[in-house]
Short mmCIF file of C-alpha atoms (C1' of nucleotides) in Angstrom, two decimals:
data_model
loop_
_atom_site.label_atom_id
_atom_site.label_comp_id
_atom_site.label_asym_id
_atom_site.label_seq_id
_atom_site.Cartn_x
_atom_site.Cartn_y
_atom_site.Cartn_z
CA UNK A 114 -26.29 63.80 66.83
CA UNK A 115 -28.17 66.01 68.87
CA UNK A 116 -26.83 66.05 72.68
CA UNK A 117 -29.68 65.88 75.63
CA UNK A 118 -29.02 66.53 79.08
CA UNK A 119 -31.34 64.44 80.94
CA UNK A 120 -31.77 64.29 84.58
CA UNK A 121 -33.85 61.70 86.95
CA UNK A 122 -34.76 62.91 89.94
CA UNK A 123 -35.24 59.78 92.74
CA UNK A 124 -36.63 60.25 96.39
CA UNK A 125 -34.60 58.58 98.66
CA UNK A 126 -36.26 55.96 100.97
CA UNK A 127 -39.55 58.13 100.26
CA UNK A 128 -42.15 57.50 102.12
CA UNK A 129 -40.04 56.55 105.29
CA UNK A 130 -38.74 59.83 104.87
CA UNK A 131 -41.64 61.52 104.38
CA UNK A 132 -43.07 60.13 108.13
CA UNK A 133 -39.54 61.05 109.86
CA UNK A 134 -39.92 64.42 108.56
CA UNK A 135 -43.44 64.60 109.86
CA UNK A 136 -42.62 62.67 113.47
CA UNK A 137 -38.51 63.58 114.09
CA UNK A 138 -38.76 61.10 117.10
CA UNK A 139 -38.63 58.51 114.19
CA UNK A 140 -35.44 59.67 113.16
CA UNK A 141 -32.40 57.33 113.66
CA UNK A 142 -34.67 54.68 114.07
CA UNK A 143 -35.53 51.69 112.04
CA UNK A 144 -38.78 52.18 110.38
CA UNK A 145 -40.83 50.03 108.03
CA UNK A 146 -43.51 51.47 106.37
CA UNK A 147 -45.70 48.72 104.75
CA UNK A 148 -48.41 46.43 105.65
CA UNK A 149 -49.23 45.29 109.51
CA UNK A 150 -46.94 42.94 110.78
CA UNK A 151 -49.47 41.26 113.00
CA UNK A 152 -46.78 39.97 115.26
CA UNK A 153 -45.32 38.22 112.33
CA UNK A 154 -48.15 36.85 110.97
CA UNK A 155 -49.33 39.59 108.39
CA UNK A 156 -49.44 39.09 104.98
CA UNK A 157 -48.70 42.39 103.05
CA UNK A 158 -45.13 43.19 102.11
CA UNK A 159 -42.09 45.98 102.77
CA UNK A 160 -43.03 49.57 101.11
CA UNK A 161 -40.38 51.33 101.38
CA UNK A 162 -37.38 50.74 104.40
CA UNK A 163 -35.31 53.40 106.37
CA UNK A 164 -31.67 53.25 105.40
CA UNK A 165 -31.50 51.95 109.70
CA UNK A 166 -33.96 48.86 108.93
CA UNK A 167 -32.23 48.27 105.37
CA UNK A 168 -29.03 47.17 107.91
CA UNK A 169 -30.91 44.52 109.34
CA UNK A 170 -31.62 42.93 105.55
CA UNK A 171 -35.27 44.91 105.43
CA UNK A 172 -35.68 46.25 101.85
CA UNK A 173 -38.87 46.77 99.61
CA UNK A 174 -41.20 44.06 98.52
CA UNK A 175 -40.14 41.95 101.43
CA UNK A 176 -42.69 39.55 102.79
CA UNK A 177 -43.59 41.88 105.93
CA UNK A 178 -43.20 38.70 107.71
CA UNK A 179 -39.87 38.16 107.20
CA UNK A 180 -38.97 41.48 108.26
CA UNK A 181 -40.30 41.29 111.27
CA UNK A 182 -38.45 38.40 111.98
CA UNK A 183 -35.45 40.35 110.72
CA UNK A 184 -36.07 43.16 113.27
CA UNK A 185 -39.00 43.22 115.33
CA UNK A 186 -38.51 46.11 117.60
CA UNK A 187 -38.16 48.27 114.20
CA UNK A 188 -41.60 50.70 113.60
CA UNK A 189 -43.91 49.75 111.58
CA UNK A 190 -45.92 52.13 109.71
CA UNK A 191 -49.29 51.66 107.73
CA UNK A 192 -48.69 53.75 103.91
CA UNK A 193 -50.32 56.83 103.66
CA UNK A 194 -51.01 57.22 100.01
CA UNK A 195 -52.76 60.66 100.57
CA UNK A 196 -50.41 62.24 102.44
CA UNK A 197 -47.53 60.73 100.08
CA UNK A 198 -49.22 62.06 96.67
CA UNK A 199 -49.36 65.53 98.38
CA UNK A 200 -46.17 65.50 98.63
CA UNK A 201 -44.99 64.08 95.30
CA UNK A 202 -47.54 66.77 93.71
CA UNK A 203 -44.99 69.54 95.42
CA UNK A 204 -42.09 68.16 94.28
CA UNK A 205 -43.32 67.83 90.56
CA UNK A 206 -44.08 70.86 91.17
CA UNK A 207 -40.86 72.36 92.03
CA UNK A 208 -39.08 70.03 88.84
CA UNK A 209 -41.47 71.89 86.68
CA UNK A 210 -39.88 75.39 87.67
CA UNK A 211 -37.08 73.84 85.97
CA UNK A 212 -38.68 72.54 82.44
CA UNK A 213 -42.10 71.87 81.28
CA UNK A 214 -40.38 68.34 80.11
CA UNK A 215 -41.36 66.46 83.19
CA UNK A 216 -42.62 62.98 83.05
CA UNK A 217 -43.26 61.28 86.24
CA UNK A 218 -42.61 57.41 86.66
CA UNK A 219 -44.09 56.67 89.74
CA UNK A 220 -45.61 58.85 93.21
CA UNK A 221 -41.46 59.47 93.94
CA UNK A 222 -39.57 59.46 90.52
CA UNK A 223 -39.57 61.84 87.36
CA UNK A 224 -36.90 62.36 84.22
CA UNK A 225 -36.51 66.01 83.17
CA UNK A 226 -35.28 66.95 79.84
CA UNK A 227 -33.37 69.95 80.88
CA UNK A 228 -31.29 70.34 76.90
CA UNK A 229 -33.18 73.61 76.95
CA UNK A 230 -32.82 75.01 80.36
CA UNK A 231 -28.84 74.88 80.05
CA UNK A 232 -29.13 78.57 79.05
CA UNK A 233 -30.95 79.46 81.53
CA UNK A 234 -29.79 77.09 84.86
CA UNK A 235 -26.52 76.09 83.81
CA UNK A 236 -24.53 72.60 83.48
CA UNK A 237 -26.74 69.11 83.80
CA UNK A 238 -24.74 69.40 87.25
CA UNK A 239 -26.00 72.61 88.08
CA UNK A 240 -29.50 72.31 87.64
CA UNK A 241 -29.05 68.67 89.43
CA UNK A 242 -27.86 70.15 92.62
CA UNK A 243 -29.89 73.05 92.34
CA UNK A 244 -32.77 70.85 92.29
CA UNK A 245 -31.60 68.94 95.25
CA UNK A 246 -31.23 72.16 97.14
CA UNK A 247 -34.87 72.74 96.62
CA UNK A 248 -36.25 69.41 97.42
CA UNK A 249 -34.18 70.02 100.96
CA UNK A 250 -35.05 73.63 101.72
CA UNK A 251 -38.70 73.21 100.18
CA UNK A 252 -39.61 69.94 101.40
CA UNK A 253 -37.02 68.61 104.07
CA UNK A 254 -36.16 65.76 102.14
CA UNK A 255 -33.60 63.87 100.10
CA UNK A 256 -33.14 62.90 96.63
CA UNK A 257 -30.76 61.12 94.32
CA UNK A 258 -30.02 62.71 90.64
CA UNK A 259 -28.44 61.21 87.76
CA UNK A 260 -27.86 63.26 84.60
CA UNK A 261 -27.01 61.66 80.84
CA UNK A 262 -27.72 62.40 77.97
CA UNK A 263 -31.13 59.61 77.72
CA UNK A 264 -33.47 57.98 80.43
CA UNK A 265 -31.68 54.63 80.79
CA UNK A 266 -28.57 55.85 81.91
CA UNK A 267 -29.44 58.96 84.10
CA UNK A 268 -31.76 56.24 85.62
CA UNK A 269 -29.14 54.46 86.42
CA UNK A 270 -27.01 57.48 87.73
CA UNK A 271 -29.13 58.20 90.15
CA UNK A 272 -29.41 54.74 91.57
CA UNK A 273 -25.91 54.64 91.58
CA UNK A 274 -25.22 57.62 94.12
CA UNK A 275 -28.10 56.62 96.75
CA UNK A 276 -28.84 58.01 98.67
CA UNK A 277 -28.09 61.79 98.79
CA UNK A 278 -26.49 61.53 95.42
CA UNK A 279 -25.73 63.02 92.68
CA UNK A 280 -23.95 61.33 89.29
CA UNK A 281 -23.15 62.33 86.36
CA UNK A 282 -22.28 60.12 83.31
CA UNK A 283 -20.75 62.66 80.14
CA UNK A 284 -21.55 61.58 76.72
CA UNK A 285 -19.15 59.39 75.91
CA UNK A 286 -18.50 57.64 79.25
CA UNK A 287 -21.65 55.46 78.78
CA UNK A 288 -20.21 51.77 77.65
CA UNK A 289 -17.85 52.28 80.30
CA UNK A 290 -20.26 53.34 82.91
CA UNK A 291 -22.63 50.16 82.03
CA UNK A 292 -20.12 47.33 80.94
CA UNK A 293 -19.34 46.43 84.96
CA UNK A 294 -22.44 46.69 86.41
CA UNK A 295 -25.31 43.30 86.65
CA UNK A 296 -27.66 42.92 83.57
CA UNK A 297 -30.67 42.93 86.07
CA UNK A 298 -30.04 46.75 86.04
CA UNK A 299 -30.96 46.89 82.23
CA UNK A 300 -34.71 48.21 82.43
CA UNK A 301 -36.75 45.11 81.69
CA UNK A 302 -34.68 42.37 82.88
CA UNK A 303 -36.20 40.96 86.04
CA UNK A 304 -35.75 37.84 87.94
CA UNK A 305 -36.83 35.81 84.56
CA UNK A 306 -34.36 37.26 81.73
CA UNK A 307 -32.00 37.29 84.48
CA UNK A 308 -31.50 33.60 84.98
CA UNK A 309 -32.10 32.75 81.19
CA UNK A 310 -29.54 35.19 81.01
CA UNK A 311 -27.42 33.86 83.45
CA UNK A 312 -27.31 30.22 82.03
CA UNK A 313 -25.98 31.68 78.58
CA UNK A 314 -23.42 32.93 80.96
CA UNK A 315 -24.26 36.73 80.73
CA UNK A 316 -23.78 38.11 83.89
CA UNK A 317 -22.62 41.32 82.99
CA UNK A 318 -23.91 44.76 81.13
CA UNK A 319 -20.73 44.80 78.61
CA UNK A 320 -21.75 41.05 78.26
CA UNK A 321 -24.64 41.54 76.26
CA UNK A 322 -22.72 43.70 73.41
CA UNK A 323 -20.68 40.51 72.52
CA UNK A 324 -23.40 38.42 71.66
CA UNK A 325 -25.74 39.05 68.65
CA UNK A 326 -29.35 40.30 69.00
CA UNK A 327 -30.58 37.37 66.92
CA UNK A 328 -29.16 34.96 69.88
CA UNK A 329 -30.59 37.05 72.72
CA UNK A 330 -34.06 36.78 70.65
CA UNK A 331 -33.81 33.07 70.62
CA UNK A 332 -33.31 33.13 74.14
CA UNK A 333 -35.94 35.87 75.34
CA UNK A 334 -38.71 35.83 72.65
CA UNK A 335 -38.18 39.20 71.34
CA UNK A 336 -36.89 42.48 72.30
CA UNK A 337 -32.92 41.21 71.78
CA UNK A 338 -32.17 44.62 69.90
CA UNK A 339 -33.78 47.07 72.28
CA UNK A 340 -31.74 45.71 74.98
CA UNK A 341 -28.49 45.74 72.98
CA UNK A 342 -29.51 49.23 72.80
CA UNK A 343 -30.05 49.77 75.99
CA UNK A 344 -26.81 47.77 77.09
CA UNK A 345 -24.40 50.02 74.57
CA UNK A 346 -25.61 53.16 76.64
CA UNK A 347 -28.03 54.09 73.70
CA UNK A 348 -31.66 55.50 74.53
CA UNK A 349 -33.51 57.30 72.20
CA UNK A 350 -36.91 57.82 74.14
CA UNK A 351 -37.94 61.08 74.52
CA UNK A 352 -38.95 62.37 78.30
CA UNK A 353 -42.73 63.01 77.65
CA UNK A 354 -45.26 64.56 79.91
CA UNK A 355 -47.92 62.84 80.95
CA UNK A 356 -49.99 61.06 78.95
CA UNK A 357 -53.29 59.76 81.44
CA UNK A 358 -53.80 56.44 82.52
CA UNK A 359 -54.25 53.75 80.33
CA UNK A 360 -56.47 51.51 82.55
CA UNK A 361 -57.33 52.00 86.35
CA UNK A 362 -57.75 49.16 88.70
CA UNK A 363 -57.98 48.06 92.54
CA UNK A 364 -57.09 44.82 93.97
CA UNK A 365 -57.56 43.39 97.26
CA UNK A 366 -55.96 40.04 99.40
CA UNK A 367 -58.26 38.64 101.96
CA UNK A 368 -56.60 38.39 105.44
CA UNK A 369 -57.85 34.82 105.37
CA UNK A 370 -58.48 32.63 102.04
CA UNK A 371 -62.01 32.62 101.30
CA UNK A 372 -64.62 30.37 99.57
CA UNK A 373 -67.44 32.42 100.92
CA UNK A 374 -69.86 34.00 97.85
CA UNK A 375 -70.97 36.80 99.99
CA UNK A 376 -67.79 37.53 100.61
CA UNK A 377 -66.74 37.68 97.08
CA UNK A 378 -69.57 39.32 95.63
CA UNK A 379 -69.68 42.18 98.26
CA UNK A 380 -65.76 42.53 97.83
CA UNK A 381 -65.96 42.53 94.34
CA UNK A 382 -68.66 45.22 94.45
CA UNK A 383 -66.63 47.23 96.63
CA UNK A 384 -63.87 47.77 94.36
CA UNK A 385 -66.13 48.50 91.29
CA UNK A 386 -67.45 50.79 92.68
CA UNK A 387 -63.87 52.36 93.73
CA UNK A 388 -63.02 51.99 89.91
CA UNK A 389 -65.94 53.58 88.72
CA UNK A 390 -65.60 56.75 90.68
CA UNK A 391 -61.75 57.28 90.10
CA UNK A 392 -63.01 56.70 86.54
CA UNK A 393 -65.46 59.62 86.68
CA UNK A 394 -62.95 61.57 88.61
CA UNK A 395 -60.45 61.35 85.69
CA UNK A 396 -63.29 62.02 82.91
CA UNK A 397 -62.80 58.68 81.31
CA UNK A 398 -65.39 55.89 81.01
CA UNK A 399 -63.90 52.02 80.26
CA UNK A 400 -65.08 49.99 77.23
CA UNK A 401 -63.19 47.03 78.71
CA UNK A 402 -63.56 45.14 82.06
CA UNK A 403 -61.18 43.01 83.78
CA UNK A 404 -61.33 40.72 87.01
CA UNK A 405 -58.62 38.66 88.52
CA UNK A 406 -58.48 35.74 90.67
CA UNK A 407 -55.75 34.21 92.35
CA UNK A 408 -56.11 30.95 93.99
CA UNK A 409 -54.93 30.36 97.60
CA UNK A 410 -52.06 28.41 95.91
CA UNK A 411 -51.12 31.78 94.03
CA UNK A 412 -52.13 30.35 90.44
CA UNK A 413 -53.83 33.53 88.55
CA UNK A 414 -56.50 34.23 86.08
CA UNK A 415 -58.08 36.70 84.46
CA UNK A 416 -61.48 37.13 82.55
CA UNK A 417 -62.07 40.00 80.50
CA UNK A 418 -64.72 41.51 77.43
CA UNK A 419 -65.36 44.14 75.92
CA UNK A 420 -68.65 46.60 76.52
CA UNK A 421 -70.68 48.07 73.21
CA UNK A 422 -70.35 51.13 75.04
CA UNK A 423 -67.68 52.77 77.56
CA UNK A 424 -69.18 52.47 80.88
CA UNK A 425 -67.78 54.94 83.83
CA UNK A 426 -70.52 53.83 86.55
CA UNK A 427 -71.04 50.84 88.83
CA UNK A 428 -74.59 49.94 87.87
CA UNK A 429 -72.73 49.13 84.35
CA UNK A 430 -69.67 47.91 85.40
CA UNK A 431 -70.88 45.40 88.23
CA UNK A 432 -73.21 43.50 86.12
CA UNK A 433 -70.22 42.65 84.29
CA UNK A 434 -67.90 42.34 87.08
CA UNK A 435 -70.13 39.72 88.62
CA UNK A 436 -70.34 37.51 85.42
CA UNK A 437 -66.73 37.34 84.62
CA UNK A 438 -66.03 36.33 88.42
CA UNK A 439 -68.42 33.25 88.02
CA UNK A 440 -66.63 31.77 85.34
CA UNK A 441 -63.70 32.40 87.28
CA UNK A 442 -64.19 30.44 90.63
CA UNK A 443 -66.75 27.67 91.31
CA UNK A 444 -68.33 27.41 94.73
CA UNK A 445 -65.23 25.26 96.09
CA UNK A 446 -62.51 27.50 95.04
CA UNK A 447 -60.11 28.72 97.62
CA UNK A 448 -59.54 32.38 96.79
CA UNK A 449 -56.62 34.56 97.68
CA UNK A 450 -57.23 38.05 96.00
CA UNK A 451 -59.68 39.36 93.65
CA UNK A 452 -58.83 42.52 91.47
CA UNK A 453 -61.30 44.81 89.31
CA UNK A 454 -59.81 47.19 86.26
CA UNK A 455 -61.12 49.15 83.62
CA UNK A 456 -59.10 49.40 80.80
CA UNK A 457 -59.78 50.94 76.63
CA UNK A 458 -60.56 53.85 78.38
CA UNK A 459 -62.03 56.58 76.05
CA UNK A 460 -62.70 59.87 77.31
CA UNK A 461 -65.94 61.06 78.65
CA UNK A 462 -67.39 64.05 77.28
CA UNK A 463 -69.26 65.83 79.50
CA UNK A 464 -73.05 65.57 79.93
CA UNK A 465 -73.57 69.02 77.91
CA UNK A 466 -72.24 67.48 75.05
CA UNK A 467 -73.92 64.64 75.21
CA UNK A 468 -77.05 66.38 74.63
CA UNK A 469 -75.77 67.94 71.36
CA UNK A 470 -75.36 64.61 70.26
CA UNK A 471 -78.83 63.78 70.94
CA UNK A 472 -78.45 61.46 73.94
CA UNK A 473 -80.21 61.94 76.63
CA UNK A 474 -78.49 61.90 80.41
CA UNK A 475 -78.33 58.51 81.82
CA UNK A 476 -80.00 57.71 84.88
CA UNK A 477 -77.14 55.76 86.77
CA UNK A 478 -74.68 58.82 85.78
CA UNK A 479 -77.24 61.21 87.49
CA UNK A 480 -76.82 58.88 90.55
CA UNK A 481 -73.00 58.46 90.22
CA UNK A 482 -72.70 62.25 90.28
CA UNK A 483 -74.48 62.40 93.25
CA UNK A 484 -72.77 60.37 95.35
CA UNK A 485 -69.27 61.43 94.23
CA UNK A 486 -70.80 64.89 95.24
CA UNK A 487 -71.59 63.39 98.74
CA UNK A 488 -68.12 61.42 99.11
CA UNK A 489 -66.26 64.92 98.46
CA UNK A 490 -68.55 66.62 100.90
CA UNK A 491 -68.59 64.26 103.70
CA UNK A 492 -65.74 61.28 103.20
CA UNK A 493 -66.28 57.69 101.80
CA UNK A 494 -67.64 55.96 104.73
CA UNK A 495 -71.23 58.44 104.57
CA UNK A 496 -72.27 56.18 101.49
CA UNK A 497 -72.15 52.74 101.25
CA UNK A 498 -74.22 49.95 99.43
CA UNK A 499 -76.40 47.89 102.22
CA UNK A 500 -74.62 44.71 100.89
CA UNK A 501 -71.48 45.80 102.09
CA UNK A 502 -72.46 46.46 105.58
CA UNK A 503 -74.06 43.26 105.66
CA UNK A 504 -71.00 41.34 104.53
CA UNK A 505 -68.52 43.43 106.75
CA UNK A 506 -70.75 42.91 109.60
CA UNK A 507 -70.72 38.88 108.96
CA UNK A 508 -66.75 38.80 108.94
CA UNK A 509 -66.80 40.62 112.15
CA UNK A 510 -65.45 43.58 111.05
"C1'" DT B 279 -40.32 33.75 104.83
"C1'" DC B 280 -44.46 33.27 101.23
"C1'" DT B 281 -45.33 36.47 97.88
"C1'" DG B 282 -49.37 44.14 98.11
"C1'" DG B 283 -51.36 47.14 95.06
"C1'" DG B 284 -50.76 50.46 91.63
"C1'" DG B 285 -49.58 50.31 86.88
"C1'" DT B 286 -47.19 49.41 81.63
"C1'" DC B 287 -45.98 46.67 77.80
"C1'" DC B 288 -45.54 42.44 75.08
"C1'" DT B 289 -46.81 37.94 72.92
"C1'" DA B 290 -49.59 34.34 71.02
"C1'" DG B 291 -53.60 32.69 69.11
"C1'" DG B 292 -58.32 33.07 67.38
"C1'" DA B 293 -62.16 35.52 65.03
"C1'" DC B 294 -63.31 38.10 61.38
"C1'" DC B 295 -62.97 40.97 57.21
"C1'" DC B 296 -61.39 41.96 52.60
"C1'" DT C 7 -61.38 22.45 46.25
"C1'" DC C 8 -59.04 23.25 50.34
"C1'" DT C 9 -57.17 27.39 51.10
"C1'" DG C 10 -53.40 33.41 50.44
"C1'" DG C 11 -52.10 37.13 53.05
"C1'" DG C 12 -52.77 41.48 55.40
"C1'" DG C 13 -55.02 43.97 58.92
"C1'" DT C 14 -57.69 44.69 63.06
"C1'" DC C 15 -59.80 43.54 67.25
"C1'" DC C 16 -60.04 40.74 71.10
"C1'" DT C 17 -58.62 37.59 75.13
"C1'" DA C 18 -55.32 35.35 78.44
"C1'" DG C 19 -51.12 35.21 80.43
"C1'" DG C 20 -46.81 36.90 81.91
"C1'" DA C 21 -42.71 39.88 82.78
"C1'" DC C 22 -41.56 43.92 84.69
"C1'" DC C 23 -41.48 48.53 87.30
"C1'" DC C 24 -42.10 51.20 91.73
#
DNA sequence: TCTGGGGTCCTAGGACCC
DNA sequence: TCTGGGGTCCTAGGACCC
């Protein structure tokens, strides 16, 4: 069979290093960068942790509680997403000087498919390290590489060497690179297939290719063969550049659980209309519209239809918004977060074209332009709906 | 120690059509 | 008279990833 050479590229501790790069009085320093601890009483969780908190027990997804309690004289930083995606838009950047065959994963993670830039770079290894070196001259920052021949494994390669690392796993070595290592680094088992997992008594990668993939179907519900696949070293998806979003949401947790209708409807508002412009920004419009509730005892729901038509502005989408969230919560419920997304998204041709067709401009896209046009010029907070004021000014804010 | 916010993918069941 | 089977679209929930 055909032999890949595929690499994934992984920022180390990224956006703690980012901010040590940026402030070098951080360096050496435990640093948190996540939500506000509020003296141990915040309610957000761990980002991302310097390799000097992760010694105190700090690590991602944390309950930013806990690690405060863990170390409170660490630093705590608030995210910034801006600053972060500037970065990750250089370093996708400098992969794709590389190979066109870049697909990013997330703001700090990419595969490459470098098969056809041996010629031109060298080994797997060599283009690994030479895109280290670029990342650290370039950038001032660290990354982890693992090279395979497919995703799963240089995936795990590259989590294997953190941080500053670089792994390499030869065609061939695969079942003997997997067998030892914990099924919850198979991509897909979490916390769930773990422990159903675990009570078969699989514990182990190598584990998995002694049972059949009819028995791990029984257990899981589908999906047994994939991870026998995945288990035996064997990955046949190809790295693919990227695609667009498939839906595009936003999400917010109260500081305090709320009951208060103003409060909902004005929050609820608020992220529509953050949906609908990052909509319009990508040139999509949504034809389906989602809101989620979770309950103060962290019970979920979701409520969701379809439009006629794809809808890319708030005057459409909050309508909608507004009548899913009734049947949602009643006047009593105790609500912990409320979430907005647009999802079926269909491209939106631009207004030009819609005039071929015979449609005539739409009113509330005329108005949606505008204000987009005034955000860009002058920054989010010189537009805002009179509702929102009113509700930020009544929680003190 | 309670658990963010951005996403993707999958499953099950119902409606509806032929 | 009670009843097939395939296909598509839709909704709700859940697991998982970073």
């Amino acid at each position: 069979m055909f032999q890949r050479t595929i690499l994934h590229v992984d920022m180390d501790a990224f956006y703690a290093g980012v901010e040590v790069r940026d402030r070098p009085e951080l360096r050496g320093k435990p640093l948190v960068v996540g939500a506000d601890p509020k003296g141990g009483k915040g309610r957000g969780i761990v980002a991302t942790a310097s390799y000097e908190a992760r010694r105190f027990g700090i690590h991602s997804a944390q309950p930013i509680s806990t690690a405060y309690r863990l170390c409170p004289h660490a630093v705590y930083l608030l995210p910034d997403m801006a600053k972060y995606a500037r970065v990750s838009d250089e370093i996708m950047h400098i992969l794709l000087s590389f190979t066109d065959l870049v697909e990013p994963v997330s703001i700090d993670e990419a595969f490459l498919d470098v098969t056809g830039s041996r010629r031109l770079f060298g080994s797997g290894r060599d283009i690994a390290r030479r895109v280290k070196e670029r990342i650290r001259a370039d950038l001032e920052l660290t990354a982890s590489v693992g090279v395979a021949a497919n995703k799963f494994v240089a995936k795990v390669a590259s989590d294997f060497g953190k941080p500053d690392g670089l792994v390499v796993v030869e065609p061939g070595e695969e079942p003997a690179f997997l067998e030892p290592l914990p099924i919850r680094r198979l991509w897909g088992v979490g916390p769930k297939t773990e422990e159903v997992l675990r009570r078969a008594g699989l514990t182990r990668i190598g584990d998995l290719t002694r049972v059949t993939s009819e028995d791990l179907d029984r257990r899981l519900g589908g999906g047994g063969e994939h991870l026998q696949r995945l288990a035996r070293g064997v990955d046949d998806r190809p790295v693919s550049p990227e695609e667009g979003y498939k839906s595009i949401g936003h999400e917010t947790t109260f500081e305090r659980d709320t009951a208060d209708r103003e409060v909902l409807g004005a929050t609820l508002l608020a992220l529509t209309r953050k949906v609908a412009a990052r909509l319009r920004d990508h040139d999509v419009a949504c034809r389906t519209v989602t809101v989620k509730l979770r309950e103060a005892d962290f019970t979920t729901h979701t409520r969701r239809t379809t439009l006629d038509e794809a809808a890319d502005t708030e005057e459409r989408i909050a309508p909608v918004a507004a009548r899913l969230m009734r049947t949602l919560a009643g006047d009593q419920t105790l609500v912990r977060l409320i979430g907005v997304y647009a999802s079926n998204l269909v491209s939106a041709r631009p207004r030009g074209q819609l005039e071929l067709f015979g449609r005539p401009p739409r009113k509330d896209r005329d108005l949606a332009a505008a204000v987009d046009d005034i955000v860009r010029r002058f920054g989010d907070a010189a537009i805002t709906r009179a509702r929102l004021v009113h509700a930020g000014r009544k929680r003190g804010s």
